Short mmCIF file of C-alpha atoms in Angstrom, two decimals:
data_model
loop_
_atom_site.label_atom_id
_atom_site.label_comp_id
_atom_site.label_asym_id
_atom_site.label_seq_id
_atom_site.Cartn_x
_atom_site.Cartn_y
_atom_site.Cartn_z
CA MET A 252 30.07 -35.66 -25.73
CA THR A 253 28.68 -32.26 -26.63
CA ALA A 254 25.11 -33.37 -25.90
CA GLN A 255 26.22 -34.78 -22.58
CA SER A 256 27.93 -31.51 -21.65
CA ALA A 257 24.82 -29.54 -22.60
CA ALA A 258 22.69 -31.82 -20.49
CA LEU A 259 25.01 -31.43 -17.53
CA GLY A 260 25.04 -27.64 -17.99
CA SER A 261 21.28 -27.54 -18.13
CA ALA A 262 21.00 -29.68 -15.03
CA SER A 263 23.37 -27.40 -13.13
CA VAL A 264 21.61 -24.19 -14.11
CA GLN A 265 17.96 -25.10 -13.88
CA PRO A 266 17.77 -26.03 -10.18
CA GLY A 267 19.32 -22.69 -9.16
CA ARG A 268 17.19 -20.76 -11.61
CA SER A 269 14.05 -22.48 -10.35
CA ARG A 270 14.60 -21.29 -6.79
CA PRO A 271 11.53 -19.13 -6.01
CA LEU A 272 13.48 -16.24 -4.45
CA LEU A 273 16.73 -16.50 -6.39
CA GLY A 274 18.53 -13.13 -6.30
CA VAL A 275 15.89 -11.42 -4.16
CA GLY A 276 18.52 -9.59 -2.10
CA THR A 277 20.00 -8.02 -5.22
CA VAL A 278 16.59 -6.84 -6.45
CA VAL A 279 15.68 -5.48 -3.01
CA ARG A 280 18.85 -3.37 -2.93
CA LYS A 281 18.13 -2.12 -6.45
CA GLU A 282 14.57 -1.15 -5.54
CA ILE A 283 15.63 0.64 -2.36
CA THR A 284 18.25 2.60 -4.29
CA GLU A 285 15.74 3.67 -6.94
CA TRP A 286 13.21 4.79 -4.32
CA LEU A 287 15.78 6.76 -2.33
CA ARG A 288 17.45 8.36 -5.35
CA GLY A 289 14.21 9.52 -6.90
CA PRO A 290 11.77 12.13 -5.56
CA LYS A 291 8.84 9.75 -5.13
CA ALA A 292 9.38 8.95 -1.44
CA LEU A 293 9.77 12.63 -0.54
CA ILE A 294 6.66 13.54 -2.52
CA ILE A 295 4.63 10.85 -0.72
CA LEU A 296 5.96 12.06 2.64
CA GLY A 297 5.24 15.72 1.86
CA VAL A 298 1.70 15.13 0.64
CA SER A 299 0.89 12.75 3.50
CA VAL A 300 2.30 15.04 6.20
CA LEU A 301 0.43 18.06 4.85
CA GLY A 302 -2.79 16.06 4.75
CA ALA A 303 -2.34 14.73 8.28
CA VAL A 304 -1.51 18.17 9.67
CA PHE A 305 -4.45 19.81 7.93
CA MET A 306 -6.97 17.22 9.08
CA THR A 307 -5.65 17.26 12.65
CA LEU A 308 -5.99 21.05 12.81
CA ILE A 309 -9.47 21.33 11.27
CA PRO A 310 -11.34 21.38 14.63
CA PHE A 311 -8.77 23.78 16.10
CA ILE A 312 -9.09 26.12 13.13
CA ALA A 313 -12.88 25.98 13.31
CA GLU A 314 -12.82 26.79 17.01
CA ALA A 315 -10.22 29.54 16.60
CA THR A 316 -12.39 31.19 13.97
CA LYS A 317 -15.38 31.03 16.34
CA ASP A 318 -17.09 28.40 14.23
CA ALA A 319 -17.60 26.18 17.27
CA GLU A 320 -20.54 24.32 15.74
CA ALA A 321 -18.38 23.16 12.86
CA ALA A 322 -15.66 22.13 15.29
CA GLY A 323 -18.16 19.89 17.08
CA LEU A 324 -17.48 17.65 20.03
CA MET A 325 -14.12 16.62 18.60
CA SER A 326 -12.53 20.02 19.26
CA HIS A 327 -10.86 19.04 22.51
CA ASP A 328 -10.36 15.32 21.92
CA PRO A 329 -6.77 14.74 20.74
CA THR A 330 -7.40 11.06 19.97
CA ALA A 331 -10.39 11.76 17.74
CA ASN A 332 -8.55 14.60 16.01
CA VAL A 333 -5.60 12.37 15.18
CA LEU A 334 -7.88 9.69 13.73
CA LEU A 335 -9.87 12.30 11.78
CA GLY A 336 -7.10 12.53 9.19
CA TRP A 337 -7.31 8.86 8.26
CA THR A 338 -10.87 8.65 7.03
CA GLY A 339 -11.73 8.62 3.33
CA GLN A 340 -9.70 7.34 0.39
CA THR A 341 -6.68 9.67 0.52
CA VAL A 342 -4.13 7.00 1.44
CA ALA A 343 -5.57 4.60 -1.13
CA LEU A 344 -5.33 7.23 -3.87
CA ILE A 345 -1.72 8.04 -2.99
CA ALA A 346 -0.85 4.33 -2.89
CA VAL A 347 -2.22 3.72 -6.39
CA LEU A 348 -0.56 6.80 -7.87
CA ALA A 349 2.78 6.00 -6.24
CA THR A 350 2.97 2.36 -7.32
CA MET A 351 0.98 2.06 -10.54
CA ALA A 352 4.15 2.24 -12.69
CA LEU A 353 6.38 -0.12 -10.71
CA LEU A 354 6.44 -2.73 -13.48
CA SER A 355 5.22 -0.84 -16.54
CA SER A 356 8.00 1.79 -16.33
CA GLU A 357 10.68 -0.91 -16.27
CA ARG A 358 8.96 -2.78 -19.08
CA ASP A 359 8.98 0.40 -21.20
CA ARG A 360 12.68 1.01 -20.49
CA GLY A 361 13.59 -2.59 -21.24
CA THR A 362 15.18 -3.08 -17.82
CA LEU A 363 12.59 -5.65 -16.77
CA ALA A 364 13.55 -8.06 -19.56
CA TRP A 365 17.22 -7.40 -18.84
CA SER A 366 16.77 -8.23 -15.15
CA LEU A 367 15.30 -11.60 -16.06
CA THR A 368 18.41 -12.48 -18.08
CA ASN A 369 20.38 -12.33 -14.82
CA PRO A 370 20.32 -15.01 -12.09
CA VAL A 371 17.08 -13.61 -10.67
CA SER A 372 13.75 -15.41 -10.55
CA PRO A 373 10.51 -13.70 -11.62
CA SER A 374 9.15 -14.25 -8.12
CA SER A 375 12.10 -12.34 -6.67
CA ILE A 376 11.33 -9.34 -8.84
CA ILE A 377 7.68 -9.00 -7.89
CA ALA A 378 8.36 -9.88 -4.24
CA ALA A 379 11.12 -7.27 -3.96
CA LYS A 380 9.04 -4.62 -5.67
CA TYR A 381 6.14 -5.27 -3.33
CA VAL A 382 8.14 -5.47 -0.09
CA VAL A 383 10.21 -2.35 -0.78
CA ALA A 384 7.29 -0.29 -2.11
CA PHE A 385 5.04 -1.24 0.81
CA SER A 386 7.76 -0.64 3.41
CA ILE A 387 8.68 2.80 2.11
CA PHE A 388 5.04 3.75 1.61
CA ALA A 389 4.11 2.59 5.11
CA ILE A 390 6.87 4.74 6.63
CA THR A 391 6.31 7.86 4.54
CA ALA A 392 2.52 7.79 4.18
CA VAL A 393 1.39 6.33 7.51
CA VAL A 394 3.99 6.04 10.28
CA LEU A 395 5.75 9.41 10.07
CA PRO A 396 2.57 11.44 9.40
CA MET A 397 0.85 9.61 12.27
CA VAL A 398 3.69 10.40 14.68
CA LEU A 399 3.65 14.06 13.63
CA SER A 400 -0.13 14.18 14.02
CA ILE A 401 0.12 12.77 17.55
CA GLY A 402 2.69 15.39 18.54
CA LEU A 403 0.68 18.19 16.96
CA ALA A 404 -2.57 17.11 18.62
CA THR A 405 -0.82 16.90 22.00
CA VAL A 406 0.36 20.51 21.72
CA VAL A 407 -2.77 22.01 20.15
CA TYR A 408 -5.41 20.21 22.21
CA GLY A 409 -3.50 20.06 25.48
CA GLY A 410 -3.40 16.31 26.00
CA LEU A 411 -1.72 13.16 24.74
CA PRO A 412 -3.94 11.05 22.45
CA ASP A 413 -4.83 7.57 23.62
CA LEU A 414 -1.80 5.73 22.24
CA ARG A 415 -3.49 2.35 22.63
CA ILE A 416 -6.30 3.37 20.30
CA VAL A 417 -4.06 5.23 17.86
CA GLY A 418 -1.44 2.47 17.85
CA THR A 419 -4.02 -0.25 17.27
CA PHE A 420 -5.51 1.73 14.42
CA ALA A 421 -2.11 2.44 12.80
CA VAL A 422 -1.10 -1.24 12.83
CA LEU A 423 -4.42 -2.45 11.42
CA PHE A 424 -4.63 0.42 8.94
CA LEU A 425 -1.41 -0.71 7.26
CA ALA A 426 -3.51 -3.48 5.71
CA LEU A 427 -5.03 -0.84 3.41
CA PRO A 428 -1.83 0.24 1.62
CA ALA A 429 -0.69 -3.40 1.74
CA PHE A 430 -3.70 -4.31 -0.39
CA TYR A 431 -3.37 -1.46 -2.89
CA VAL A 432 0.37 -1.99 -3.41
CA ALA A 433 -0.30 -5.70 -3.95
CA LEU A 434 -3.08 -4.77 -6.38
CA THR A 435 -0.94 -2.49 -8.55
CA VAL A 436 1.98 -4.95 -8.57
CA ALA A 437 -0.32 -7.83 -9.53
CA LEU A 438 -2.00 -5.76 -12.23
CA GLY A 439 1.40 -4.71 -13.53
CA THR A 440 2.31 -8.33 -14.25
CA ALA A 441 -0.58 -8.64 -16.70
CA VAL A 442 -1.40 -5.07 -17.83
CA LYS A 443 1.45 -3.47 -19.74
CA SER A 444 0.36 0.17 -19.60
CA THR A 445 0.46 2.40 -16.53
CA VAL A 446 -2.89 3.93 -17.49
CA GLY A 447 -4.46 0.49 -17.61
CA VAL A 448 -3.14 -0.41 -14.17
CA ALA A 449 -4.41 2.87 -12.73
CA GLY A 450 -7.82 2.53 -14.36
CA ILE A 451 -8.44 -0.95 -13.01
CA ALA A 452 -7.10 -0.04 -9.56
CA PHE A 453 -9.40 2.99 -9.33
CA ALA A 454 -12.34 0.84 -10.44
CA VAL A 455 -11.53 -1.62 -7.65
CA MET A 456 -11.38 1.31 -5.24
CA PHE A 457 -14.74 2.90 -6.05
CA ILE A 458 -17.03 0.22 -7.50
CA PRO A 459 -17.51 -1.80 -4.27
CA SER A 460 -18.67 1.28 -2.36
CA ALA A 461 -21.11 2.13 -5.17
CA ILE A 462 -22.56 -1.38 -5.19
CA GLY A 463 -22.42 -1.48 -1.40
CA GLY A 464 -25.03 1.25 -1.27
CA LEU A 465 -27.52 -1.33 -2.56
CA LEU A 466 -25.93 -4.48 -1.14
CA PRO A 467 -24.18 -3.71 2.18
CA ILE A 468 -22.56 -7.15 2.27
CA VAL A 469 -20.40 -6.11 -0.71
CA ASN A 470 -18.82 -3.40 1.44
CA GLU A 471 -18.26 -5.86 4.25
CA LEU A 472 -16.52 -8.34 1.97
CA SER A 473 -14.49 -5.79 0.03
CA PRO A 474 -10.80 -5.46 0.98
CA THR A 475 -11.12 -1.76 0.18
CA SER A 476 -13.15 -1.40 3.41
CA ILE A 477 -10.25 -2.55 5.60
CA GLY A 478 -9.39 1.02 6.60
CA GLY A 479 -12.86 1.67 7.98
CA TRP A 480 -12.77 -1.71 9.68
CA ALA A 481 -9.47 -0.78 11.35
CA MET A 482 -11.06 2.42 12.69
CA LEU A 483 -14.01 0.53 14.19
CA VAL A 484 -11.79 -2.08 15.82
CA ALA A 485 -9.45 0.54 17.28
CA LYS A 486 -12.38 2.40 18.80
CA GLY A 487 -13.88 -0.79 20.21
CA GLN A 488 -16.96 -0.57 18.02
CA PRO A 489 -18.68 -3.52 16.28
CA ALA A 490 -16.85 -4.52 13.10
CA SER A 491 -17.67 -7.27 10.63
CA MET A 492 -15.20 -10.16 10.46
CA LEU A 493 -16.11 -10.52 6.78
CA THR A 494 -13.85 -7.56 5.98
CA PRO A 495 -10.52 -9.05 7.15
CA ILE A 496 -11.54 -12.39 5.65
CA GLY A 497 -12.22 -10.70 2.30
CA TRP A 498 -8.90 -8.84 2.60
CA LEU A 499 -6.96 -12.04 3.30
CA ILE A 500 -8.57 -13.92 0.41
CA SER A 501 -7.88 -11.00 -1.93
CA MET A 502 -4.22 -10.86 -0.89
CA VAL A 503 -3.78 -14.58 -1.54
CA VAL A 504 -5.44 -14.26 -4.95
CA LEU A 505 -3.25 -11.27 -5.86
CA VAL A 506 -0.01 -12.96 -4.77
CA VAL A 507 -0.74 -16.28 -6.47
CA GLY A 508 -2.14 -14.61 -9.58
CA ALA A 509 0.85 -12.28 -9.92
CA LYS A 510 3.29 -15.18 -9.68
CA LEU A 511 1.45 -17.36 -12.18
CA VAL A 512 1.07 -14.56 -14.73
CA PHE A 513 4.59 -13.19 -14.37
CA ASP A 514 6.25 -16.60 -14.57
CA ARG A 515 4.58 -17.28 -17.94
CA GLN A 516 4.77 -13.85 -19.49
CA GLU A 517 7.06 -12.77 -22.29
CA MET A 518 8.54 -9.34 -21.67
#
């Protein structure tokens, strides 16, 4: 009788527990609360806004200080001046620094193992961490700074930027933080230390560009080039389709790999 009861109990628990997104709503609310209660979101917003403002004003400052040659042809082009602030690896660096401890910090505190003792699936934990982190990062590091940059450029340069170009760029550019947040979350499922996650993420960020100097196709295939690809597409310039294909394949690998590793890992 006891064995039969145990079997029935196991049968009633396992199907619910095996649901891929069991308890995801609970984890999402927890993640949102942690992001909003802590200073991280405000720090990301502050750094990103300052960077966007500074880059948008560079041509204006150069022209105001009579350094017209440094200001170049972009001095009176509000669209180009808005886009100027989104070149380079600044957003990628911020994304890695902001999300590299998403899993390792909870593992160190013991809250990750505790969460898994509740009716929450491993997939729900990594999915919630990714969705919340990406959403908050997209708003604080891209959307709000971009809106502020558009308003600032309109006032300073005397004309509204081309919203079609800027809007297209902003939407496509979100693929860049989407990749880096997915990268740090996936690494966090396998690498237990924050330093290890950061080191591998930075290697992924810089190694393709170094190799790409010798083999250009590496840059085209690398998901880390998706930001530059977004800029080319928004401006209507030729852009390799290998880049979004490489990005998509990388995202699938990261998602599947994170799930497989996290499902089998002991905390």
